[in-house]
Amino acid sequence: MGAWTQQEFHQTLQNGSTSTTEPELNTRTSWVDAHIALSLVKQGTVTGNKCGLLLRDYAQQRLYKLGRFQQRHCGKVLIIGLLFLSLLGVGLKTATFETDLMELWVEDGGRLSKELEYTKSVLGENYGSSSQVIVQTPNDQKNNILTKTSLLRHLEAVMKATQVEVHLFDRIWTFDDICFKATLPSFEDVLAERMMEKMAPCVIVSPLDCFWEGSFPLGPKPPLELPYRFGFEPLSWKNMSPRLLVDILRETMPYSFDVIQDTLRRTGISDGYIKKPCLDPSNPECPPEAPNYQSEDGLELVAPLLTGGCSGISDLYTHWPEDMIMGGVIKNRSNTIVSAEALQTIIQLMGETELYNYYQGTYLVSSIEWTPDKARQIIEVFQKKFTEAVVTYNGMSNVTDSISCFTQASLDSLMQSFSEVSYLRLALGYGIMFVYCALSLMNFCDATNSHAGVGIVGVLLVSLSVVAGLGLCALLRLPFNATTTQVVPFISLGLGMDDVFLMVHSFAKNTAPPISDHKTEAGKLLKQTGPSILMSSLCNIGAFLLAAIIPIPAMRDFSLQVAIVLSVNMLSKLLILPAALNLDAWRKSAERIDVLCCVESADSTKVTAITMLPPPTPPESDKQETLAYTNPSGVNGVTTILAPFDYAECDGPSCAASSENLTDKARSTPFWNGSFNKCCNLSIESFVERFYLPFIDKTSFRVIICVTTVVTLCAAAYGISKVEVGMDLTDVVPRGSNEYVFLEAQNTYFGFYDIFLNTKGDFDYHTYENQLLLRQLYEDISSQDNMIQSDENSGGLWLDLLANWLNDLQESFDRDRSSFNGAISYGNASDDAMLAYKLLIQTGDVNRPLDESRIKDVRLVDSRRRIRSDGFYNYLTAWVYNDPFAFDISQATIRPLPNEWFYVPGDDEDLLIPRAPAITFARMSFYMHNLGDNEKILSSIKEIRDICDSYADRGLKSYPSGMLFTFWEQYLHIYKYLLIALFSTLFTIFVIISFALMSPLSAVLVIVTLSITVIQLFGLMGLIGVKLSAIPAVLLVISVGMGTEVVLHILSGFLTSIGNQSLRVKRSLSSMFTPVFHGAVSTLFGVIMLAVAEFDFIVRYFFLSFLSLVLLGAFNGLVLFPVILTMVGPAGDVQPGEKEATCIEIPKPNTPPVSTKSRLRKPKKHQHPDPDVLSTIAEEPSQYSSSSSCEDIAVVKPKVSVETMVEPSKRCSATSTTSKRHNVERTRPRAKVKATVTVEVHADFPGYTEKSTPECCRRAMTTDMADCTCTSETSV
């Protein structure tokens, strides 16, 4: 591109939106107007980044037009913008809350999610029993809880919980109505059927089952009443022996009880509880069969009786291992239990689907419209009352042990309360932000140039944007969760206020006196701050969007919601806030008090004195010119042009402007009392100028910062090595709550979890090879560490239970056939033998289903316990419906279920047993313990997954399920997702910065700084005990975006400044430190209310993490990054021809000639202006006043009293651009003239040497002063 001519450059200036008298134009040219900077580069007077300037110019021009539009139509923009945000806020009415932990924490779209969907499609919604767990621990740890007193208290707690009643749908639902029961066979005889139905107890796993008192919760309720002729009292498990009962009924009734006896024998149900020891032998109901019946010594040593575990009603299928019912067990050398520290009881309820199916079509629900939803409501209400009963009992004064419980409903209720909006906390958090913004932006010394009002407007606008953004999220069907209500409003407020402070900061400088035109202020504001705000906001939004890579629904929704809210926030600040700031500019021009805009600050006529330190003595060639002019409209003006001086050495507060209002009325007002003078001089700017910037140049300071960074990185590396993977459930419940006490005790003493291994279709279960393969899979899973081993007294693999049942039938058949020489019939064979006969003749062939000749050489099960393959599915049908107790205990959950078929004794015609459909789904049940540590949990999950994968390669497809996998499997891949999200975010930011600034080096330095922040934050999380889960992972990703906001503002100020690296850093900090600091503090105040959250989870994982992020981001952005820039910072957008130049000279555009001249008086040599009269420094508008510009302008109107006189001179010194000291004495002139004038005082740009009177006159004129009289007189 060729060099521009002077005429083309002047034409560019005349057509531009920036005046050559604009503050900071020659020290931060591309910040003020990239178009002028680009023009200078094209002209060849300076060098620079043409591509970067071109993009900045493109953005500035469009943002300037946008600001001008808002300024012309500020009222319309405000009304339409606020109305649109309000309409979006109405969308909150459509918000849906998600409290289901499955939906919140299961990896979205992952393997586990697909497996759960498959399970749901096979079994239905919420299938399976639900566990209500009661845990009892001593208040004094290490005390033995295996005492008679503690066990009796445990019994009372269980009884209180199981006596709960639910009044819903016009009936009373008891525990006996909704508990999970093992099914017993059906019988044709009504009495036998009723008796067996009552005998089926609720499944309760408890240490109480070692004692007679374990029968108390089992019922039945009401007790079973047999006809009076049998001579029995009402029967319950307290006084019932099923074996003895059947024997007595067999003698008194003609009905054959062989089937019932066989069922009892096969299920292991014998004498029930009547032969177990009584905890309290003095109880009058203690049965005579009890070994300690009416014992005077009682039962003091109960611990040995619990050795080996306890059995319920069945010694075969309801045996509970020690690890399931006791924790902290201590044994002696003989392996006998001596003591324990915890007791656990597990009470099973039917699931929603099971309860619905159980009562569907029965008389009990015939009067109501029975639906699965009603079943769900019954279970939820019962669980809530269950928890209330245990908590109430635990609160009784006579309970010395700690008793807690846990139900699914209590967890859901906890999550629901967790998701509720705390309006008080919201009001306090936003109120704190209002107060901070008002105080930080208030000018206590000048109410007119204060900006508390616009700060309050900014908070209101950001608040409304948060509401609108959340409303948009609701309209987009993003579900709300606990993080939406507890975290998003505060995080969004803190992040949204960062750019508000930057805009107010620039607005204060642009509207500082003199302000002559209100038509361009909004345009200038967006032109200067818009590119930086756009770039930082896009980086921040991009970080939150990329955090959604982590596939945990709760955190994905959180990230997307914050990204949407920040997007709405960004648009509000760019499209609405400038219009509001424009109104404040008119308030300032009308000299109205901040906030109270209807009140004038002072009388319209006032005397203002402006003073400054003496300017540096100019060389002999420098001139001082005084101009006076009169335009045709009668307005008189006076302009003084001082000799130029070097502002490169004048960055401190000593060069700052100072002003004092001399109006008597103002002086008498307490608000403007002199006691505030010191307060007025105390500001963040003065701190930065006096105490911070001087250290930037010092090598020692840079070394200290670098060493500190290295030390913190080393500490962070140590902290990262201490980070644990996984989040405990205790982290998400309030400390001290019933749920917290339970979870803590459960993790400490039990770490108990039940898991399932589910096998899929496309597997031939009936073949011999696959039966062995299925058993091998079961054995491999059972042999894993922390797995409770099954024994001969407990249930196991459903295939083994089926084989055992068939083997018993085969033995009965063999025994009867040998007794009767192979000729068996219904007259001489047992029911088991006849059932075996029917099974043996099944061929499994639909064309020839029966073959009686098979009984000679076919066996149901071979010596290797392999089931006959051709009749496998016929045998399965018979087992499911004729041995239902074993089938239920195995929890096989085979799908599809076989068609019903019941063996009927004496029926010699019903020989065909229906063939069951091919199995597409089956379960194996396991129990694990001692998994209180996340590392053990993850290790177990990985081992089980590896086993399943290895068998899948052999044709057996299976997958595990249960709470263990639902909530912990996500952590197996958390590092992978974290690294992907971090690298994606950093790469995106690198691309954005490189493209927007056309400076890859700048992008590299930003990425280095952000990486340091991430490492420090990650290490700090490990040091404060935050465990790596989806939440810290998301916070680490968004820390990149939040850190970018701080770094980019400093980088923008650095690139747009003129000078060497050190000077550019100083100028960047001088202009950017205050808004960035206020932004960091506002973010801190935005999250501070999280510190008082009821959940330790919120305090530790959000408040402490965000607090650390804000502090680390502020330090690295305001201290470390500037140090890096001073050492290896990139070149600026504009680079002067002279290497040591601190400013660039902006050529003045051509203006029309002056028509006439008026006489100018030449001041005497060696005179200084009086400090009480007009000088060349503008009034300081607020705490945002700049002290580093090369030109300051002061306008005082409408009436000025000027006195001229000569006084003894004083001596001053200054440093010029050549760093030479000049000491010159000057007399102070004092003039007194009474007139209505407008006064402008200009300090020209360094290097400006034009002395022609017409040019000076033209400098003094505004656009409407085409005809004026101007005379000049110069003096050295």
mmCIF file with all atom_site columns, C-alpha atoms in Angstrom, residues 875-960:
data_model
loop_
_atom_site.group_PDB
_atom_site.id
_atom_site.type_symbol
_atom_site.label_atom_id
_atom_site.label_alt_id
_atom_site.label_comp_id
_atom_site.label_asym_id
_atom_site.label_entity_id
_atom_site.label_seq_id
_atom_site.pdbx_PDB_ins_code
_atom_site.Cartn_x
_atom_site.Cartn_y
_atom_site.Cartn_z
_atom_site.occupancy
_atom_site.B_iso_or_equiv
_atom_site.pdbx_formal_charge
_atom_site.auth_seq_id
_atom_site.auth_comp_id
_atom_site.auth_asym_id
_atom_site.auth_atom_id
_atom_site.pdbx_PDB_model_num
ATOM 1  C CA . TYR A 1 875 ? -38.080 -76.442 33.102 1.00 0.00 ? 875 TYR A CA 1
ATOM 2  C CA . LEU A 1 876 ? -37.762 -72.682 33.474 1.00 0.00 ? 876 LEU A CA 1
ATOM 3  C CA . THR A 1 877 ? -41.543 -72.247 33.281 1.00 0.00 ? 877 THR A CA 1
ATOM 4  C CA . ALA A 1 878 ? -42.130 -74.862 35.968 1.00 0.00 ? 878 ALA A CA 1
ATOM 5  C CA . TRP A 1 879 ? -39.476 -73.359 38.282 1.00 0.00 ? 879 TRP A CA 1
ATOM 6  C CA . VAL A 1 880 ? -40.706 -69.767 38.088 1.00 0.00 ? 880 VAL A CA 1
ATOM 7  C CA . TYR A 1 881 ? -44.255 -70.645 39.160 1.00 0.00 ? 881 TYR A CA 1
ATOM 8  C CA . ASN A 1 882 ? -43.724 -73.665 41.380 1.00 0.00 ? 882 ASN A CA 1
ATOM 9  C CA . ASP A 1 883 ? -40.687 -72.474 43.322 1.00 0.00 ? 883 ASP A CA 1
ATOM 10 C CA . PRO A 1 884 ? -41.487 -68.731 43.449 1.00 0.00 ? 884 PRO A CA 1
ATOM 11 C CA . PHE A 1 885 ? -39.757 -68.151 46.784 1.00 0.00 ? 885 PHE A CA 1
ATOM 12 C CA . ALA A 1 886 ? -36.360 -69.122 45.358 1.00 0.00 ? 886 ALA A CA 1
ATOM 13 C CA . PHE A 1 887 ? -37.097 -67.244 42.131 1.00 0.00 ? 887 PHE A CA 1
ATOM 14 C CA . ASP A 1 888 ? -37.880 -64.025 44.036 1.00 0.00 ? 888 ASP A CA 1
ATOM 15 C CA . ILE A 1 889 ? -34.905 -64.365 46.384 1.00 0.00 ? 889 ILE A CA 1
ATOM 16 C CA . SER A 1 890 ? -32.568 -64.834 43.409 1.00 0.00 ? 890 SER A CA 1
ATOM 17 C CA . GLN A 1 891 ? -33.773 -61.481 41.996 1.00 0.00 ? 891 GLN A CA 1
ATOM 18 C CA . ALA A 1 892 ? -33.312 -63.002 38.543 1.00 0.00 ? 892 ALA A CA 1
ATOM 19 C CA . THR A 1 893 ? -35.944 -60.718 36.943 1.00 0.00 ? 893 THR A CA 1
ATOM 20 C CA . ILE A 1 894 ? -36.059 -62.849 33.819 1.00 0.00 ? 894 ILE A CA 1
ATOM 21 C CA . ARG A 1 895 ? -37.683 -61.269 30.775 1.00 0.00 ? 895 ARG A CA 1
ATOM 22 C CA . PRO A 1 896 ? -39.881 -62.167 29.046 1.00 0.00 ? 896 PRO A CA 1
ATOM 23 C CA . LEU A 1 897 ? -41.690 -64.051 31.795 1.00 0.00 ? 897 LEU A CA 1
ATOM 24 C CA . PRO A 1 898 ? -42.919 -67.564 31.001 1.00 0.00 ? 898 PRO A CA 1
ATOM 25 C CA . ASN A 1 899 ? -46.613 -68.297 30.763 1.00 0.00 ? 899 ASN A CA 1
ATOM 26 C CA . GLU A 1 900 ? -48.212 -69.435 34.014 1.00 0.00 ? 900 GLU A CA 1
ATOM 27 C CA . TRP A 1 901 ? -48.174 -73.136 34.799 1.00 0.00 ? 901 TRP A CA 1
ATOM 28 C CA . PHE A 1 902 ? -48.808 -74.609 38.241 1.00 0.00 ? 902 PHE A CA 1
ATOM 29 C CA . TYR A 1 903 ? -48.390 -78.234 39.212 1.00 0.00 ? 903 TYR A CA 1
ATOM 30 C CA . VAL A 1 904 ? -51.684 -79.677 40.419 1.00 0.00 ? 904 VAL A CA 1
ATOM 31 C CA . PRO A 1 905 ? -51.355 -82.857 42.465 1.00 0.00 ? 905 PRO A CA 1
ATOM 32 C CA . GLY A 1 906 ? -53.401 -85.740 41.026 1.00 0.00 ? 906 GLY A CA 1
ATOM 33 C CA . ASP A 1 907 ? -53.809 -84.189 37.615 1.00 0.00 ? 907 ASP A CA 1
ATOM 34 C CA . ASP A 1 908 ? -52.569 -86.923 35.269 1.00 0.00 ? 908 ASP A CA 1
ATOM 35 C CA . GLU A 1 909 ? -53.868 -85.274 32.134 1.00 0.00 ? 909 GLU A CA 1
ATOM 36 C CA . ASP A 1 910 ? -51.995 -81.963 32.245 1.00 0.00 ? 910 ASP A CA 1
ATOM 37 C CA . LEU A 1 911 ? -48.631 -83.282 31.090 1.00 0.00 ? 911 LEU A CA 1
ATOM 38 C CA . LEU A 1 912 ? -47.577 -80.531 28.707 1.00 0.00 ? 912 LEU A CA 1
ATOM 39 C CA . ILE A 1 913 ? -45.565 -77.738 30.296 1.00 0.00 ? 913 ILE A CA 1
ATOM 40 C CA . PRO A 1 914 ? -45.475 -74.545 28.174 1.00 0.00 ? 914 PRO A CA 1
ATOM 41 C CA . ARG A 1 915 ? -42.107 -73.665 26.771 1.00 0.00 ? 915 ARG A CA 1
ATOM 42 C CA . ALA A 1 916 ? -40.831 -70.285 28.022 1.00 0.00 ? 916 ALA A CA 1
ATOM 43 C CA . PRO A 1 917 ? -39.775 -67.665 25.475 1.00 0.00 ? 917 PRO A CA 1
ATOM 44 C CA . ALA A 1 918 ? -36.073 -67.258 24.866 1.00 0.00 ? 918 ALA A CA 1
ATOM 45 C CA . ILE A 1 919 ? -34.475 -65.126 27.566 1.00 0.00 ? 919 ILE A CA 1
ATOM 46 C CA . THR A 1 920 ? -33.531 -61.608 26.474 1.00 0.00 ? 920 THR A CA 1
ATOM 47 C CA . PHE A 1 921 ? -32.796 -60.206 29.922 1.00 0.00 ? 921 PHE A CA 1
ATOM 48 C CA . ALA A 1 922 ? -31.761 -61.722 33.232 1.00 0.00 ? 922 ALA A CA 1
ATOM 49 C CA . ARG A 1 923 ? -30.088 -60.526 36.404 1.00 0.00 ? 923 ARG A CA 1
ATOM 50 C CA . MET A 1 924 ? -27.519 -61.713 38.879 1.00 0.00 ? 924 MET A CA 1
ATOM 51 C CA . SER A 1 925 ? -27.429 -60.091 42.314 1.00 0.00 ? 925 SER A CA 1
ATOM 52 C CA . PHE A 1 926 ? -24.281 -59.258 44.324 1.00 0.00 ? 926 PHE A CA 1
ATOM 53 C CA . TYR A 1 927 ? -23.432 -57.424 47.526 1.00 0.00 ? 927 TYR A CA 1
ATOM 54 C CA . MET A 1 928 ? -20.281 -55.381 48.125 1.00 0.00 ? 928 MET A CA 1
ATOM 55 C CA . HIS A 1 929 ? -18.931 -53.871 51.332 1.00 0.00 ? 929 HIS A CA 1
ATOM 56 C CA . ASN A 1 930 ? -16.039 -51.796 52.684 1.00 0.00 ? 930 ASN A CA 1
ATOM 57 C CA . LEU A 1 931 ? -16.391 -49.335 49.798 1.00 0.00 ? 931 LEU A CA 1
ATOM 58 C CA . GLY A 1 932 ? -16.230 -46.165 51.840 1.00 0.00 ? 932 GLY A CA 1
ATOM 59 C CA . ASP A 1 933 ? -13.276 -44.901 49.797 1.00 0.00 ? 933 ASP A CA 1
ATOM 60 C CA . ASN A 1 934 ? -13.679 -43.480 46.290 1.00 0.00 ? 934 ASN A CA 1
ATOM 61 C CA . GLU A 1 935 ? -10.481 -45.123 45.135 1.00 0.00 ? 935 GLU A CA 1
ATOM 62 C CA . LYS A 1 936 ? -11.800 -48.561 46.106 1.00 0.00 ? 936 LYS A CA 1
ATOM 63 C CA . ILE A 1 937 ? -15.122 -47.838 44.427 1.00 0.00 ? 937 ILE A CA 1
ATOM 64 C CA . LEU A 1 938 ? -13.524 -46.803 41.164 1.00 0.00 ? 938 LEU A CA 1
ATOM 65 C CA . SER A 1 939 ? -11.152 -49.765 41.260 1.00 0.00 ? 939 SER A CA 1
ATOM 66 C CA . SER A 1 940 ? -14.054 -52.162 41.751 1.00 0.00 ? 940 SER A CA 1
ATOM 67 C CA . ILE A 1 941 ? -16.047 -50.540 38.954 1.00 0.00 ? 941 ILE A CA 1
ATOM 68 C CA . LYS A 1 942 ? -13.127 -50.822 36.561 1.00 0.00 ? 942 LYS A CA 1
ATOM 69 C CA . GLU A 1 943 ? -12.491 -54.478 37.451 1.00 0.00 ? 943 GLU A CA 1
ATOM 70 C CA . ILE A 1 944 ? -16.141 -55.433 36.979 1.00 0.00 ? 944 ILE A CA 1
ATOM 71 C CA . ARG A 1 945 ? -16.313 -53.556 33.683 1.00 0.00 ? 945 ARG A CA 1
ATOM 72 C CA . ASP A 1 946 ? -13.180 -55.300 32.447 1.00 0.00 ? 946 ASP A CA 1
ATOM 73 C CA . ILE A 1 947 ? -14.666 -58.685 33.288 1.00 0.00 ? 947 ILE A CA 1
ATOM 74 C CA . CYS A 1 948 ? -17.884 -57.875 31.443 1.00 0.00 ? 948 CYS A CA 1
ATOM 75 C CA . ASP A 1 949 ? -15.936 -56.693 28.410 1.00 0.00 ? 949 ASP A CA 1
ATOM 76 C CA . SER A 1 950 ? -13.853 -59.867 28.353 1.00 0.00 ? 950 SER A CA 1
ATOM 77 C CA . TYR A 1 951 ? -16.953 -62.075 28.390 1.00 0.00 ? 951 TYR A CA 1
ATOM 78 C CA . ALA A 1 952 ? -18.598 -59.947 25.710 1.00 0.00 ? 952 ALA A CA 1
ATOM 79 C CA . ASP A 1 953 ? -15.783 -61.017 23.413 1.00 0.00 ? 953 ASP A CA 1
ATOM 80 C CA . ARG A 1 954 ? -16.800 -64.610 24.140 1.00 0.00 ? 954 ARG A CA 1
ATOM 81 C CA . GLY A 1 955 ? -20.426 -64.016 23.212 1.00 0.00 ? 955 GLY A CA 1
ATOM 82 C CA . LEU A 1 956 ? -21.930 -63.257 26.635 1.00 0.00 ? 956 LEU A CA 1
ATOM 83 C CA . LYS A 1 957 ? -23.004 -59.612 26.647 1.00 0.00 ? 957 LYS A CA 1
ATOM 84 C CA . SER A 1 958 ? -23.628 -58.178 30.092 1.00 0.00 ? 958 SER A CA 1
ATOM 85 C CA . TYR A 1 959 ? -23.465 -54.925 31.987 1.00 0.00 ? 959 TYR A CA 1
ATOM 86 C CA . PRO A 1 960 ? -23.510 -53.973 35.683 1.00 0.00 ? 960 PRO A CA 1
#
